[in-house]
CSV table of C-alpha atoms and ligand atoms in Angstrom, one decimal:
chain,number,residue,atom,x,y,z
A,1,MET,CA,-35.1,7.7,23.7
A,2,LYS,CA,-32.5,8.2,26.7
A,3,VAL,CA,-28.9,8.8,25.6
A,4,ILE,CA,-26.5,7.7,28.3
A,5,THR,CA,-22.7,7.7,28.4
A,6,THR,CA,-21.6,6.4,31.7
A,7,ILE,CA,-22.0,2.8,33.2
A,8,GLN,CA,-23.2,4.1,36.5
A,9,GLU,CA,-25.9,6.3,34.9
A,10,LEU,CA,-26.9,3.2,32.8
A,11,LYS,CA,-27.2,1.0,35.8
A,12,THR,CA,-29.2,3.5,37.8
A,13,LEU,CA,-31.6,4.0,34.8
A,14,LEU,CA,-32.2,0.5,34.2
A,15,SER,CA,-32.8,-0.4,37.8
A,16,SER,CA,-35.3,2.5,37.9
A,17,ILE,CA,-37.3,1.4,34.8
A,18,ASN,CA,-37.1,-2.2,35.9
A,19,LYS,CA,-37.5,-1.9,39.6
A,20,THR,CA,-38.9,-5.6,40.0
A,21,GLY,CA,-36.8,-7.1,37.4
A,22,GLU,CA,-39.9,-8.5,35.5
A,23,LYS,CA,-39.2,-6.6,32.4
A,24,LYS,CA,-37.4,-8.3,29.6
A,25,THR,CA,-34.2,-6.3,28.3
A,26,GLY,CA,-33.0,-6.7,24.6
A,27,PHE,CA,-29.6,-5.5,23.9
A,28,VAL,CA,-28.1,-4.5,20.5
A,29,PRO,CA,-24.2,-3.9,20.4
A,30,THR,CA,-23.1,-1.9,17.5
A,31,MET,CA,-20.3,0.2,16.2
A,32,GLY,CA,-22.8,2.9,14.8
A,33,ALA,CA,-23.2,4.3,11.2
A,34,LEU,CA,-26.4,2.3,11.5
A,35,HIS,CA,-28.3,0.9,8.5
A,36,GLU,CA,-31.3,-1.2,7.9
A,37,GLY,CA,-29.3,-4.4,9.0
A,38,HIS,CA,-28.7,-2.9,12.4
A,39,LEU,CA,-32.3,-1.6,12.5
A,40,THR,CA,-33.6,-5.1,11.9
A,41,LEU,CA,-31.8,-6.2,14.9
A,42,LEU,CA,-33.6,-3.6,16.8
A,43,LYS,CA,-36.9,-4.3,15.5
A,44,GLU,CA,-36.3,-8.1,16.5
A,45,ALA,CA,-35.4,-6.9,20.0
A,46,LYS,CA,-38.6,-4.9,20.2
A,47,LYS,CA,-40.8,-8.0,19.3
A,48,GLU,CA,-39.7,-9.8,22.4
A,49,SER,CA,-38.3,-7.3,24.9
A,50,ASP,CA,-40.1,-4.6,27.2
A,51,ILE,CA,-36.9,-2.4,27.1
A,52,VAL,CA,-34.7,-2.1,24.2
A,53,ILE,CA,-31.0,-0.8,24.5
A,54,CYS,CA,-28.6,-0.3,21.9
A,55,SER,CA,-24.9,0.5,22.3
A,56,ILE,CA,-22.8,2.4,19.7
A,57,TYR,CA,-19.1,2.1,20.5
A,58,VAL,CA,-16.3,1.7,17.9
A,59,ASN,CA,-14.1,-0.7,19.8
A,60,PRO,CA,-10.6,0.1,19.3
A,61,THR,CA,-9.5,-3.4,20.5
A,62,GLN,CA,-11.1,-5.3,17.7
A,63,PHE,CA,-9.3,-3.4,14.9
A,64,ASN,CA,-6.1,-4.9,13.5
A,65,ASN,CA,-5.8,-2.2,11.1
A,66,SER,CA,-5.4,1.5,12.3
A,67,SER,CA,-6.5,3.0,9.0
A,68,ASP,CA,-9.7,1.1,9.2
A,69,PHE,CA,-10.2,2.3,12.7
A,70,ASP,CA,-9.4,5.8,11.9
A,71,ASN,CA,-11.7,6.0,8.9
A,72,TYR,CA,-14.7,4.0,10.6
A,73,PRO,CA,-17.7,6.2,9.8
A,74,ILE,CA,-19.4,8.1,12.4
A,75,THR,CA,-22.9,9.3,11.7
A,76,LEU,CA,-24.4,9.9,15.4
A,77,GLU,CA,-27.3,12.2,14.4
A,78,GLU,CA,-28.7,9.9,11.6
A,79,ASP,CA,-28.3,6.8,14.1
A,80,LYS,CA,-30.3,8.6,16.7
A,81,LYS,CA,-33.1,9.2,14.4
A,82,GLY,CA,-33.0,5.7,13.1
A,83,LEU,CA,-33.1,4.3,16.6
A,84,ILE,CA,-35.9,6.5,17.6
A,85,SER,CA,-37.9,5.2,14.6
A,86,VAL,CA,-37.7,1.8,15.7
A,87,GLY,CA,-38.6,2.5,19.3
A,88,CYS,CA,-35.2,2.0,20.9
A,89,ASP,CA,-35.5,3.1,24.5
A,90,VAL,CA,-31.9,3.5,25.7
A,91,LEU,CA,-28.7,4.5,23.7
A,92,PHE,CA,-25.6,3.5,25.4
A,93,LEU,CA,-23.0,5.8,24.0
A,94,PRO,CA,-19.6,5.3,26.2
A,95,GLU,CA,-16.4,6.9,25.5
A,96,THR,CA,-13.3,4.8,25.6
A,97,LYS,CA,-12.2,6.1,29.2
A,98,GLU,CA,-15.5,4.4,30.4
A,99,ILE,CA,-14.9,1.0,28.7
A,100,PHE,CA,-11.3,0.6,28.7
A,101,PRO,CA,-9.9,2.9,31.7
A,102,ASP,CA,-6.8,0.8,31.6
A,103,LYS,CA,-5.2,-1.4,29.1
A,104,PRO,CA,-6.8,-5.0,29.8
A,105,LEU,CA,-4.6,-7.8,30.8
A,106,ILE,CA,-7.1,-10.6,30.1
A,107,ASN,CA,-6.6,-12.6,26.8
A,108,PHE,CA,-9.3,-14.8,25.3
A,109,SER,CA,-8.5,-17.5,23.1
A,110,PHE,CA,-11.1,-19.6,21.2
A,111,GLY,CA,-9.0,-22.3,19.8
A,112,LYS,CA,-9.9,-23.8,16.4
A,113,LEU,CA,-13.0,-21.7,16.2
A,114,GLU,CA,-10.8,-18.6,15.6
A,115,SER,CA,-7.9,-20.1,13.7
A,116,VAL,CA,-10.0,-19.9,10.5
A,117,LEU,CA,-11.8,-17.3,8.4
A,118,GLU,CA,-11.7,-13.9,10.1
A,119,GLY,CA,-9.7,-15.0,13.0
A,120,LYS,CA,-6.8,-16.2,10.6
A,121,PHE,CA,-6.6,-12.9,8.7
A,122,ARG,CA,-7.2,-10.6,11.5
A,123,PRO,CA,-5.3,-11.7,14.5
A,124,ASP,CA,-6.5,-10.6,17.8
A,125,HIS,CA,-9.8,-9.3,16.3
A,126,PHE,CA,-12.0,-11.9,18.2
A,127,ASN,CA,-10.1,-11.3,21.5
A,128,GLY,CA,-11.1,-7.5,21.1
A,129,VAL,CA,-14.7,-8.5,20.2
A,130,ALA,CA,-14.9,-10.9,23.3
A,131,LEU,CA,-13.6,-8.4,25.5
A,132,VAL,CA,-16.0,-5.6,24.7
A,133,VAL,CA,-18.9,-7.9,24.5
A,134,SER,CA,-18.2,-9.4,27.9
A,135,LYS,CA,-17.9,-5.9,29.3
A,136,LEU,CA,-21.1,-4.8,27.6
A,137,PHE,CA,-23.0,-7.9,28.7
A,138,ASN,CA,-21.8,-7.2,32.4
A,139,ILE,CA,-22.8,-3.6,32.2
A,140,VAL,CA,-26.2,-4.0,30.5
A,141,SER,CA,-27.2,-7.5,31.8
A,142,PRO,CA,-29.8,-8.1,29.0
A,143,ASP,CA,-32.2,-11.0,29.0
A,144,PHE,CA,-31.7,-11.1,25.0
A,145,ALA,CA,-28.9,-10.1,22.8
A,146,TYR,CA,-29.0,-9.6,19.0
A,147,PHE,CA,-26.3,-10.3,16.3
A,148,GLY,CA,-26.3,-10.4,12.7
A,149,GLN,CA,-25.5,-13.7,10.6
A,150,LYS,CA,-23.4,-11.4,8.5
A,151,ASP,CA,-20.6,-11.8,11.3
A,152,TYR,CA,-21.3,-15.6,11.4
A,153,GLN,CA,-18.0,-16.4,13.1
A,154,GLN,CA,-18.5,-13.5,15.5
A,155,PHE,CA,-21.8,-15.1,16.4
A,156,ALA,CA,-20.2,-18.4,17.0
A,157,ILE,CA,-17.4,-17.0,19.3
A,158,ILE,CA,-20.0,-15.1,21.1
A,159,GLN,CA,-22.1,-18.4,21.7
A,160,GLN,CA,-18.9,-19.9,22.9
A,161,LEU,CA,-18.2,-17.0,25.2
A,162,VAL,CA,-21.9,-17.0,26.6
A,163,LYS,CA,-21.5,-20.8,27.2
A,164,ASP,CA,-18.0,-20.8,28.9
A,165,LEU,CA,-18.6,-17.7,31.2
A,166,SER,CA,-22.2,-18.7,31.9
A,167,PHE,CA,-23.8,-15.6,30.8
A,168,GLN,CA,-27.5,-15.7,31.6
A,169,ILE,CA,-28.3,-14.2,28.2
A,170,GLN,CA,-30.2,-15.8,25.2
A,171,LEU,CA,-28.7,-14.9,22.0
A,172,ARG,CA,-30.4,-14.4,18.6
A,173,CYS,CA,-28.8,-14.5,15.3
A,174,VAL,CA,-30.6,-12.4,12.6
A,175,ASN,CA,-30.5,-13.0,8.8
A,176,THR,CA,-28.3,-10.6,6.8
A,177,VAL,CA,-30.1,-7.8,5.5
A,178,ARG,CA,-29.1,-6.9,1.8
A,179,GLU,CA,-29.2,-4.1,-0.7
A,180,GLU,CA,-31.6,-4.9,-3.7
A,181,SER,CA,-28.3,-5.6,-5.7
A,182,GLY,CA,-27.6,-8.4,-3.2
A,183,LEU,CA,-24.7,-6.5,-1.5
A,184,ALA,CA,-24.9,-7.2,2.4
A,185,MET,CA,-25.4,-3.9,4.2
A,186,SER,CA,-22.2,-2.8,6.1
A,187,SER,CA,-21.3,0.4,7.5
A,188,ARG,CA,-18.2,0.3,5.5
A,189,ASN,CA,-20.4,0.4,2.1
A,190,MET,CA,-20.6,4.0,2.5
A,191,ARG,CA,-16.7,4.3,1.8
A,192,LEU,CA,-17.0,2.6,-1.6
A,193,THR,CA,-16.9,4.7,-4.7
A,194,ALA,CA,-20.0,4.6,-7.3
A,195,LYS,CA,-17.9,2.4,-9.5
A,196,GLN,CA,-17.3,-0.1,-6.6
A,197,LEU,CA,-20.6,0.0,-5.5
A,198,GLU,CA,-21.8,-1.2,-9.1
A,199,SER,CA,-19.4,-4.1,-9.1
A,200,SER,CA,-19.9,-5.1,-5.3
A,201,PRO,CA,-22.8,-7.5,-6.1
A,202,PHE,CA,-20.2,-9.9,-7.5
A,203,ILE,CA,-19.6,-11.2,-3.8
A,204,TYR,CA,-23.1,-12.4,-3.1
A,205,ASN,CA,-23.3,-13.6,-6.6
A,206,MET,CA,-20.3,-15.8,-6.1
A,207,LEU,CA,-21.8,-17.1,-2.9
A,208,LEU,CA,-24.9,-18.0,-4.9
A,209,LYS,CA,-22.9,-19.7,-7.6
A,210,ALA,CA,-20.9,-21.8,-5.2
A,211,ASN,CA,-24.2,-22.9,-3.5
A,212,GLU,CA,-25.4,-23.9,-7.0
A,213,ASP,CA,-22.3,-25.8,-7.9
A,214,LEU,CA,-22.4,-27.7,-4.5
A,215,LYS,CA,-26.1,-28.6,-5.1
A,216,ASN,CA,-25.0,-30.0,-8.6
A,217,GLY,CA,-22.5,-32.3,-6.8
A,218,GLU,CA,-19.3,-30.4,-7.4
A,219,LYS,CA,-16.7,-31.0,-4.6
A,220,PRO,CA,-16.1,-28.0,-2.3
A,221,SER,CA,-12.3,-27.9,-3.1
A,222,LEU,CA,-13.3,-27.6,-6.8
A,223,VAL,CA,-15.9,-25.1,-6.0
A,224,LYS,CA,-13.5,-22.9,-3.9
A,225,GLY,CA,-10.8,-23.1,-6.8
A,226,GLY,CA,-13.3,-22.1,-9.5
A,227,ILE,CA,-14.6,-19.1,-7.5
A,228,SER,CA,-11.1,-18.0,-6.4
A,229,GLN,CA,-10.2,-17.9,-10.2
A,230,LEU,CA,-13.3,-15.7,-10.9
A,231,PHE,CA,-12.0,-13.3,-8.3
A,232,ASP,CA,-8.5,-13.4,-9.6
A,233,ILE,CA,-9.6,-12.2,-13.0
A,234,HIS,CA,-12.0,-9.6,-11.7
A,235,PRO,CA,-10.2,-6.2,-11.7
A,236,ASP,CA,-12.0,-4.6,-8.8
A,237,PHE,CA,-11.5,-7.3,-6.0
A,238,GLU,CA,-8.6,-8.9,-4.1
A,239,LEU,CA,-9.8,-11.9,-2.6
A,240,GLU,CA,-8.7,-12.9,1.1
A,241,TYR,CA,-10.8,-16.1,1.4
A,242,PHE,CA,-13.6,-18.0,0.0
A,243,GLU,CA,-14.1,-21.1,2.4
A,244,ILE,CA,-16.8,-23.7,2.7
A,245,SER,CA,-17.0,-24.8,6.4
A,246,HIS,CA,-18.8,-26.9,8.9
A,247,PRO,CA,-21.6,-24.7,10.3
A,248,SER,CA,-20.8,-25.3,13.9
A,249,THR,CA,-17.1,-26.1,14.0
A,250,LEU,CA,-16.2,-23.6,11.3
A,251,GLN,CA,-13.5,-25.9,10.0
A,252,PRO,CA,-13.3,-26.4,6.1
A,253,VAL,CA,-15.1,-29.3,4.8
A,254,GLU,CA,-14.4,-31.7,2.1
A,255,THR,CA,-18.1,-33.0,1.6
A,256,ILE,CA,-21.4,-31.5,2.6
A,257,GLU,CA,-23.2,-33.4,5.2
A,258,ASN,CA,-25.4,-31.5,7.6
A,259,GLY,CA,-25.3,-28.1,5.8
A,260,ALA,CA,-22.3,-25.7,5.6
A,261,ILE,CA,-21.5,-22.1,5.6
A,262,ILE,CA,-19.9,-20.6,2.7
A,263,SER,CA,-17.9,-17.4,3.6
A,264,VAL,CA,-16.0,-14.9,1.7
A,265,ALA,CA,-13.8,-11.7,2.4
A,266,ALA,CA,-12.6,-9.6,-0.3
A,267,PHE,CA,-11.1,-6.2,-0.5
A,268,MET,CA,-12.3,-3.3,-3.0
A,269,GLY,CA,-9.4,-1.0,-2.8
A,270,GLU,CA,-9.0,-0.4,0.8
A,271,ILE,CA,-12.4,-1.6,1.9
A,272,ARG,CA,-12.7,-5.1,3.3
A,273,LEU,CA,-16.1,-6.6,2.8
A,274,ILE,CA,-17.2,-9.9,4.2
A,275,ASP,CA,-20.4,-11.9,3.4
A,276,ASN,CA,-21.6,-15.6,3.9
A,277,ILE,CA,-24.7,-17.8,3.2
A,278,LEU,CA,-25.7,-20.9,5.2
A,279,ILE,CA,-26.7,-23.8,3.1
B,301,AMP,P1,-21.3,-3.5,13.6
B,301,AMP,O1,-21.9,-2.2,13.9
B,301,AMP,O2,-20.7,-3.7,12.3
B,301,AMP,O3,-20.4,-4.0,14.7
B,301,AMP,O4,-22.6,-4.5,13.6
B,301,AMP,C1,-23.5,-4.5,14.9
B,301,AMP,C2,-24.4,-5.8,14.6
B,301,AMP,O5,-25.2,-5.6,13.5
B,301,AMP,C3,-23.5,-7.1,14.6
B,301,AMP,O6,-24.2,-8.1,15.3
B,301,AMP,C4,-23.6,-7.3,13.1
B,301,AMP,O7,-23.5,-8.7,12.6
B,301,AMP,C5,-25.0,-6.9,12.7
B,301,AMP,N1,-25.1,-6.4,11.2
B,301,AMP,C6,-24.2,-5.8,10.6
B,301,AMP,N2,-24.6,-5.7,9.2
B,301,AMP,C7,-25.9,-6.5,9.1
B,301,AMP,C8,-26.6,-6.7,8.1
B,301,AMP,N3,-26.5,-6.4,6.9
B,301,AMP,N4,-27.7,-7.5,8.3
B,301,AMP,C9,-27.8,-8.0,9.5
B,301,AMP,N5,-27.1,-7.6,10.7
B,301,AMP,C10,-26.1,-6.8,10.3
């Protein structure tokens, strides 16, 4: 696996290994501290691409909480081993001066798509995501790009970005990979204490319970109310939102017609966890 830190070197390498442009390239952008969820994205990329590129860059512009940014886990040597084990060809590992030599002036706005869920609670988060993803798409210019369902709203925003800016890239959304307990894998999980880890499956169990309640004909507003109360009485969680939304517009729904996305964000101490299921 080649490890590349500059845009110029990356462009030179990609044009030398893909001279005729016939090879398909698959791209997986990440912030590192890789786990099986990330590696599953890379395995999917490997299935349909001749050249697989992963980027690791902890993007400061998408953090609205400086302590979350400062404490974001970095496990580079382990990450490289994982990437090699799944046959990644190129690791792009830029520094901030390469990606953001100056403070960008451009501002993305995604209207109603970002006024809910994560966008509502993390102001400017999706502006930072769209900025870095646009830059990486321009730098890597892949045929395919892979994202996780765990960040469902992020995927919706990137779909919109690709459409609005005519990126010639096919997007893939990969199912959430979970621990046996049901906890969605996340780089932030490694900051949970043993006690927090023990109670963490509660999040996924609440998503499953909401799904059951909806199947039994309960109204979304009642389901949300009931689950919020269960979070309120749980000593280890502080709920930020529990929402039942339209799977494309992401707006809250009062009835389930063509499926829905059930999403949750909750704090365990300082660690903010998110999860969702599509129904
Ligand atoms: P991150 O490093 O957190 O920015 O994540 C990089 C990519 O991996 C994003 O597209 C995430 O949605 C995806 N991802 C993170 N956790 C998981 C998971 N448990 N299952 C599947 N994809 C994931």
